[in-house]
């Protein structure tokens, strides 16, 4: 009973802590974009450096009316935001933060677990697009499905390359097996994984499913209030998951000076730097066309991921 209680308390603690990370990323996005694009509003809300912007956004969403379209599939429509958010929170439990068991729940096949559960999160957008009874929402959902099929494969192949190099599917095991010379010859896989992850999250420049100039806001067009806020929170949670996984798989996780004592700081620092890159890309690059998005996946990322797996196999044979 004590063991069960201990595991339950650890899971609750990890969820409470990591639930705040998406909010921090959301706040950071306001500030970074404000600096890069000269936006005044997010820098002044509440006084010192716009500290109250996130609070103002929360109050705004909470006071909006919760509307369900008359022709919508009511149950699926209401369930979709939770389906979009919860998988990313579950994945956070399995990502190791530091050495010596500093992880919510260690899973032997952790890499399979996180990639499978991340794919479930996209179903929230598909459910929202289908259930809204809106042609723009349906089109956004169909684009989400096409994007998922195109970018899931290179993401899996890039992750498989790391698993081959480490000889394990356990995320803590992958970090333990990490060597400093991995990063140079796994850099192609890291770029493929990161870019494919951005596309799965529908982050700019891969945000065709929510192209406001064409289809209003895609699958989320009919959503208001807190349900819409949950979709935004799911996006920020996905950013934390993507950056955390990239850190664990390709950047050595907690490896760094004084890793035994402050290894968790290195994990969080690397994750924060990657999150900044995600925001930077949103500000820098314009949205791709749908044909450009598909062409990038099938003609560039998948061949590069296959080449990375081949290189990993050659290196493993030479080393052994």
CSV table of C-alpha atoms in Angstrom, one decimal:
chain,number,residue,atom,x,y,z
A,1,UNK,CA,0.0,0.0,0.0
A,2,UNK,CA,2.8,2.4,0.8
A,3,UNK,CA,4.5,1.7,-2.5
A,4,UNK,CA,1.2,2.5,-4.3
A,5,UNK,CA,0.8,5.7,-2.3
A,6,UNK,CA,4.3,6.7,-3.1
A,7,UNK,CA,3.9,6.2,-6.8
A,8,UNK,CA,0.6,8.1,-6.7
A,9,UNK,CA,2.1,11.0,-4.9
A,10,UNK,CA,5.0,11.2,-7.3
A,11,UNK,CA,2.7,11.2,-10.3
A,12,UNK,CA,0.5,13.9,-8.8
A,13,UNK,CA,3.6,16.0,-7.9
A,14,UNK,CA,5.0,15.6,-11.4
A,15,UNK,CA,1.7,16.6,-13.0
A,16,UNK,CA,1.3,19.6,-10.8
A,17,UNK,CA,4.9,20.8,-11.6
A,18,UNK,CA,4.8,20.1,-15.3
A,19,UNK,CA,1.3,21.6,-15.7
A,20,UNK,CA,2.9,24.9,-14.9
A,21,UNK,CA,5.5,24.6,-17.7
A,22,UNK,CA,3.1,25.0,-20.6
A,23,UNK,CA,1.8,28.2,-18.9
A,24,UNK,CA,5.4,29.4,-18.6
A,25,UNK,CA,6.0,28.7,-22.3
A,26,UNK,CA,2.8,30.6,-23.1
A,27,UNK,CA,4.0,33.6,-21.1
A,28,UNK,CA,7.4,33.4,-22.7
A,29,UNK,CA,5.8,33.4,-26.2
A,30,UNK,CA,4.0,36.7,-25.4
A,31,UNK,CA,7.2,38.3,-24.3
A,32,UNK,CA,9.5,37.0,-27.0
A,33,UNK,CA,7.1,37.9,-29.8
A,34,UNK,CA,6.6,41.3,-28.2
A,35,UNK,CA,10.3,42.0,-28.3
A,36,UNK,CA,10.9,40.6,-31.8
A,37,UNK,CA,7.8,42.3,-33.4
A,38,UNK,CA,7.6,45.5,-31.3
A,39,UNK,CA,4.2,44.6,-29.8
A,40,UNK,CA,3.4,46.9,-26.9
A,41,UNK,CA,0.4,45.2,-25.2
A,42,UNK,CA,2.1,42.1,-23.7
A,43,UNK,CA,4.9,44.3,-22.3
A,44,UNK,CA,2.7,46.6,-20.2
A,45,UNK,CA,-0.2,44.5,-18.9
A,46,UNK,CA,0.0,44.7,-15.1
A,47,UNK,CA,3.0,47.0,-14.9
A,48,UNK,CA,6.5,45.5,-14.6
A,49,UNK,CA,7.3,43.8,-17.9
A,50,UNK,CA,3.7,42.8,-18.5
A,51,UNK,CA,3.6,40.2,-15.7
A,52,UNK,CA,-0.2,40.1,-15.7
A,53,UNK,CA,-0.6,39.2,-19.4
A,54,UNK,CA,-1.1,35.5,-18.7
A,55,UNK,CA,-3.6,36.3,-15.9
A,56,UNK,CA,-5.5,38.7,-18.2
A,57,UNK,CA,-5.7,36.0,-20.9
A,58,UNK,CA,-7.0,33.5,-18.3
A,59,UNK,CA,-9.7,35.8,-17.1
A,60,UNK,CA,-10.7,36.6,-20.7
A,61,UNK,CA,-11.2,33.0,-21.6
A,62,UNK,CA,-13.0,32.2,-18.3
A,63,UNK,CA,-15.6,34.9,-18.8
A,64,UNK,CA,-16.5,34.0,-22.4
A,65,UNK,CA,-19.7,32.1,-23.0
A,66,UNK,CA,-19.3,28.4,-23.7
A,67,UNK,CA,-21.1,27.8,-27.0
A,68,UNK,CA,-21.9,24.5,-28.7
A,69,UNK,CA,-23.2,24.7,-32.3
A,70,UNK,CA,-26.7,23.4,-32.7
A,71,UNK,CA,-25.7,20.9,-35.4
A,72,UNK,CA,-22.5,19.8,-33.7
A,73,UNK,CA,-22.0,16.3,-32.2
A,74,UNK,CA,-22.3,17.7,-28.7
A,75,UNK,CA,-20.5,14.9,-26.8
A,76,UNK,CA,-17.5,14.6,-29.2
A,77,UNK,CA,-17.3,18.4,-29.4
A,78,UNK,CA,-17.0,18.8,-25.7
A,79,UNK,CA,-14.6,15.9,-25.3
A,80,UNK,CA,-12.1,17.0,-27.9
A,81,UNK,CA,-10.1,19.6,-25.9
A,82,UNK,CA,-9.4,17.1,-23.1
A,83,UNK,CA,-8.3,14.5,-25.7
A,84,UNK,CA,-5.9,17.1,-27.1
A,85,UNK,CA,-4.4,18.0,-23.7
A,86,UNK,CA,-4.2,14.9,-21.5
A,87,UNK,CA,-1.9,12.8,-23.7
A,88,UNK,CA,0.9,15.4,-23.5
A,89,UNK,CA,0.5,15.6,-19.7
A,90,UNK,CA,0.8,11.8,-19.6
A,91,UNK,CA,4.0,11.9,-21.7
A,92,UNK,CA,5.6,14.4,-19.3
A,93,UNK,CA,5.4,11.8,-16.6
A,94,UNK,CA,7.8,9.5,-18.5
A,95,UNK,CA,10.4,12.1,-19.5
A,96,UNK,CA,13.5,11.9,-17.1
A,97,UNK,CA,14.6,15.2,-15.7
A,98,UNK,CA,17.6,14.2,-13.7
A,99,UNK,CA,19.8,11.2,-12.7
A,100,UNK,CA,19.1,8.7,-10.0
A,101,UNK,CA,15.5,8.1,-10.9
A,102,UNK,CA,14.4,11.7,-11.2
A,103,UNK,CA,11.4,10.8,-13.3
A,104,UNK,CA,7.7,10.5,-12.7
A,105,UNK,CA,7.5,6.9,-13.8
A,106,UNK,CA,10.3,5.0,-15.5
A,107,UNK,CA,9.0,2.8,-18.3
A,108,UNK,CA,11.1,0.1,-20.0
A,109,UNK,CA,9.8,0.9,-23.4
A,110,UNK,CA,9.5,4.6,-22.6
A,111,UNK,CA,10.3,5.7,-26.2
A,112,UNK,CA,7.4,3.6,-27.6
A,113,UNK,CA,5.1,5.0,-24.9
A,114,UNK,CA,5.8,8.7,-25.5
A,115,UNK,CA,5.6,8.5,-29.3
A,116,UNK,CA,2.4,6.5,-29.2
A,117,UNK,CA,0.7,8.8,-26.7
A,118,UNK,CA,1.8,11.9,-28.5
A,119,UNK,CA,0.0,10.6,-31.6
A,120,UNK,CA,-3.2,10.4,-29.6
A,121,UNK,CA,-3.1,14.1,-28.9
A,122,UNK,CA,-3.6,14.9,-32.5
A,123,UNK,CA,-6.9,13.1,-32.4
A,124,UNK,CA,-8.3,16.0,-30.4
A,125,UNK,CA,-8.0,18.2,-33.4
A,126,UNK,CA,-9.6,15.6,-35.7
A,127,UNK,CA,-12.5,15.1,-33.3
A,128,UNK,CA,-13.0,18.9,-33.0
A,129,UNK,CA,-12.9,19.3,-36.8
A,130,UNK,CA,-15.4,16.5,-37.4
A,131,UNK,CA,-17.8,17.3,-34.6
A,132,UNK,CA,-18.1,21.1,-35.2
A,133,UNK,CA,-20.5,20.8,-38.2
A,134,UNK,CA,-18.5,23.5,-39.9
A,135,UNK,CA,-16.9,23.1,-43.3
A,136,UNK,CA,-13.9,25.2,-42.3
A,137,UNK,CA,-13.4,23.1,-39.2
A,138,UNK,CA,-13.7,19.9,-41.2
A,139,UNK,CA,-11.1,21.1,-43.7
A,140,UNK,CA,-8.8,21.9,-40.8
A,141,UNK,CA,-9.3,18.4,-39.4
A,142,UNK,CA,-8.5,16.8,-42.8
A,143,UNK,CA,-5.4,18.9,-43.0
A,144,UNK,CA,-4.4,17.8,-39.5
A,145,UNK,CA,-4.9,14.1,-40.6
A,146,UNK,CA,-2.8,14.5,-43.7
A,147,UNK,CA,-0.1,16.3,-41.7
A,148,UNK,CA,0.0,13.6,-39.1
A,149,UNK,CA,0.5,10.8,-41.7
A,150,UNK,CA,3.2,12.8,-43.4
A,151,UNK,CA,5.3,13.7,-40.3
A,152,UNK,CA,4.8,10.8,-37.9
A,153,UNK,CA,7.0,8.5,-40.0
A,154,UNK,CA,10.2,10.7,-40.1
A,155,UNK,CA,9.7,11.4,-36.4
A,156,UNK,CA,9.6,7.7,-35.6
A,157,UNK,CA,12.6,6.9,-37.8
A,158,UNK,CA,14.7,9.6,-36.2
A,159,UNK,CA,13.8,8.4,-32.7
A,160,UNK,CA,14.6,4.8,-33.8
A,161,UNK,CA,18.1,5.9,-34.8
A,162,UNK,CA,18.8,7.0,-31.2
A,163,UNK,CA,17.3,3.8,-29.8
A,164,UNK,CA,19.7,1.8,-32.1
A,165,UNK,CA,22.7,3.9,-30.9
A,166,UNK,CA,21.8,3.5,-27.2
A,167,UNK,CA,20.7,-0.1,-27.5
A,168,UNK,CA,17.6,0.5,-25.3
A,169,UNK,CA,14.1,1.9,-25.5
A,170,UNK,CA,14.2,3.3,-22.0
A,171,UNK,CA,14.5,7.1,-21.9
A,172,UNK,CA,16.7,7.1,-18.7
A,173,UNK,CA,18.7,4.3,-20.4
A,174,UNK,CA,19.2,6.4,-23.5
A,175,UNK,CA,20.5,9.3,-21.4
A,176,UNK,CA,22.8,7.1,-19.4
A,177,UNK,CA,24.2,5.6,-22.7
A,178,UNK,CA,24.7,9.1,-24.2
A,179,UNK,CA,28.3,10.0,-25.2
A,180,UNK,CA,29.5,13.5,-26.2
A,181,UNK,CA,30.4,12.4,-29.7
A,182,UNK,CA,26.8,11.3,-30.4
A,183,UNK,CA,25.5,14.8,-31.2
A,184,UNK,CA,27.6,15.4,-34.3
A,185,UNK,CA,26.6,12.2,-36.1
A,186,UNK,CA,23.0,12.3,-34.8
A,187,UNK,CA,22.5,16.0,-35.8
A,188,UNK,CA,20.5,15.1,-38.9
A,189,UNK,CA,18.2,12.9,-36.9
A,190,UNK,CA,17.8,15.6,-34.3
A,191,UNK,CA,16.8,18.2,-37.0
A,192,UNK,CA,14.3,15.7,-38.6
A,193,UNK,CA,12.8,14.9,-35.2
A,194,UNK,CA,12.4,18.5,-34.1
A,195,UNK,CA,11.0,19.7,-37.5
A,196,UNK,CA,8.6,16.7,-37.6
A,197,UNK,CA,7.5,17.4,-34.1
A,198,UNK,CA,6.8,21.1,-34.9
A,199,UNK,CA,4.6,19.9,-37.8
A,200,UNK,CA,2.7,17.5,-35.6
A,201,UNK,CA,2.0,20.3,-33.1
A,202,UNK,CA,0.9,22.5,-36.1
A,203,UNK,CA,3.3,25.2,-35.1
A,204,UNK,CA,4.4,27.8,-37.6
A,205,UNK,CA,5.5,27.5,-40.3
A,206,UNK,CA,3.5,24.2,-40.3
A,207,UNK,CA,0.2,25.7,-39.2
A,208,UNK,CA,-1.8,25.1,-42.4
A,209,UNK,CA,-4.6,23.3,-40.4
A,210,UNK,CA,-5.3,26.7,-38.6
A,211,UNK,CA,-4.7,29.0,-41.5
A,212,UNK,CA,-6.8,32.0,-40.5
A,213,UNK,CA,-6.6,33.6,-44.0
A,214,UNK,CA,-8.1,30.5,-45.6
A,215,UNK,CA,-10.2,28.5,-43.1
A,216,UNK,CA,-10.6,31.0,-40.2
A,217,UNK,CA,-9.1,28.9,-37.5
A,218,UNK,CA,-9.6,25.3,-38.8
A,219,UNK,CA,-10.7,22.7,-36.3
A,220,UNK,CA,-11.0,25.3,-33.5
A,221,UNK,CA,-13.3,27.8,-35.3
A,222,UNK,CA,-16.4,27.0,-33.3
A,223,UNK,CA,-14.7,26.8,-29.9
A,224,UNK,CA,-14.9,29.6,-27.3
A,225,UNK,CA,-14.0,30.2,-23.7
A,226,UNK,CA,-12.2,27.6,-21.6
A,227,UNK,CA,-12.5,24.9,-24.2
A,228,UNK,CA,-10.5,27.0,-26.7
A,229,UNK,CA,-8.0,27.8,-23.9
A,230,UNK,CA,-7.5,24.0,-23.4
A,231,UNK,CA,-6.5,23.7,-27.0
A,232,UNK,CA,-4.0,26.5,-26.6
A,233,UNK,CA,-2.7,24.9,-23.4
A,234,UNK,CA,-2.3,21.6,-25.3
A,235,UNK,CA,-0.2,23.3,-27.9
A,236,UNK,CA,2.1,24.7,-25.2
A,237,UNK,CA,2.2,21.4,-23.4
A,238,UNK,CA,3.2,19.8,-26.8
A,239,UNK,CA,6.1,22.3,-27.0
A,240,UNK,CA,7.4,21.3,-23.6
A,241,UNK,CA,7.1,17.6,-24.6
A,242,UNK,CA,8.8,18.1,-27.9
A,243,UNK,CA,11.7,20.1,-26.5
A,244,UNK,CA,12.0,17.7,-23.5
A,245,UNK,CA,12.2,14.7,-25.8
A,246,UNK,CA,14.7,16.3,-28.1
A,247,UNK,CA,16.8,17.1,-25.1
A,248,UNK,CA,16.7,13.5,-23.8
A,249,UNK,CA,17.2,11.8,-27.1
A,250,UNK,CA,19.8,14.1,-28.8
A,251,UNK,CA,21.3,16.5,-26.4
A,252,UNK,CA,22.3,14.3,-23.5
A,253,UNK,CA,19.5,15.2,-21.1
A,254,UNK,CA,21.0,15.9,-17.7
A,255,UNK,CA,24.6,15.5,-18.8
A,256,UNK,CA,26.7,18.6,-18.1
A,257,UNK,CA,29.0,19.9,-15.3
A,258,UNK,CA,28.1,18.6,-11.9
A,259,UNK,CA,25.4,16.4,-13.4
A,260,UNK,CA,25.0,14.3,-10.2
A,261,UNK,CA,23.9,17.3,-8.2
A,262,UNK,CA,22.3,19.8,-10.7
A,263,UNK,CA,21.6,17.5,-13.7
A,264,UNK,CA,17.9,18.5,-13.6
A,265,UNK,CA,19.0,22.1,-14.2
A,266,UNK,CA,20.7,21.1,-17.4
A,267,UNK,CA,17.6,19.3,-18.6
A,268,UNK,CA,15.4,22.3,-18.0
A,269,UNK,CA,17.9,24.7,-19.5
A,270,UNK,CA,18.2,22.8,-22.7
A,271,UNK,CA,14.5,22.4,-22.9
A,272,UNK,CA,14.0,26.1,-22.4
A,273,UNK,CA,16.5,27.0,-25.1
A,274,UNK,CA,14.7,24.7,-27.6
A,275,UNK,CA,11.3,26.3,-26.5
A,276,UNK,CA,12.8,29.7,-27.4
A,277,UNK,CA,13.8,28.3,-30.8
A,278,UNK,CA,10.2,27.2,-31.3
A,279,UNK,CA,8.9,30.7,-30.6
A,280,UNK,CA,11.6,32.2,-32.7
A,281,UNK,CA,10.6,30.1,-35.7
A,282,UNK,CA,7.0,31.3,-35.3
A,283,UNK,CA,8.1,34.9,-35.6
A,284,UNK,CA,10.6,34.3,-38.4
A,285,UNK,CA,9.1,32.1,-41.0
A,286,UNK,CA,5.9,32.5,-43.1
A,287,UNK,CA,3.4,29.6,-43.3
A,288,UNK,CA,4.1,26.9,-45.8
A,289,UNK,CA,1.5,26.0,-48.5
A,290,UNK,CA,-0.1,22.6,-48.2
A,291,UNK,CA,1.8,21.2,-51.1
A,292,UNK,CA,5.1,22.5,-49.8
A,293,UNK,CA,4.3,21.0,-46.4
A,294,UNK,CA,3.7,17.5,-47.8
A,295,UNK,CA,6.7,17.8,-50.2
A,296,UNK,CA,9.1,18.6,-47.3
A,297,UNK,CA,8.0,15.5,-45.4
A,298,UNK,CA,8.0,12.9,-48.2
A,299,UNK,CA,11.0,14.1,-50.3
A,300,UNK,CA,13.3,15.6,-47.6
A,301,UNK,CA,12.7,14.5,-44.1
A,302,UNK,CA,11.9,10.8,-44.7
A,303,UNK,CA,15.0,10.2,-46.9
A,304,UNK,CA,17.2,12.0,-44.3
A,305,UNK,CA,15.8,9.9,-41.5
A,306,UNK,CA,16.5,6.7,-43.4
A,307,UNK,CA,20.0,7.9,-44.1
A,308,UNK,CA,20.5,8.6,-40.4
A,309,UNK,CA,19.4,5.1,-39.5
A,310,UNK,CA,21.8,3.7,-42.1
A,311,UNK,CA,24.6,5.8,-40.7
A,312,UNK,CA,23.8,4.6,-37.1
A,313,UNK,CA,23.9,1.0,-38.2
A,314,UNK,CA,27.3,1.5,-39.9
A,315,UNK,CA,28.7,3.2,-36.8
A,316,UNK,CA,27.4,0.5,-34.4
A,317,UNK,CA,29.0,-2.2,-36.6
A,318,UNK,CA,32.3,-0.4,-36.7
A,319,UNK,CA,32.3,0.3,-32.9
A,320,UNK,CA,31.4,-3.3,-32.0
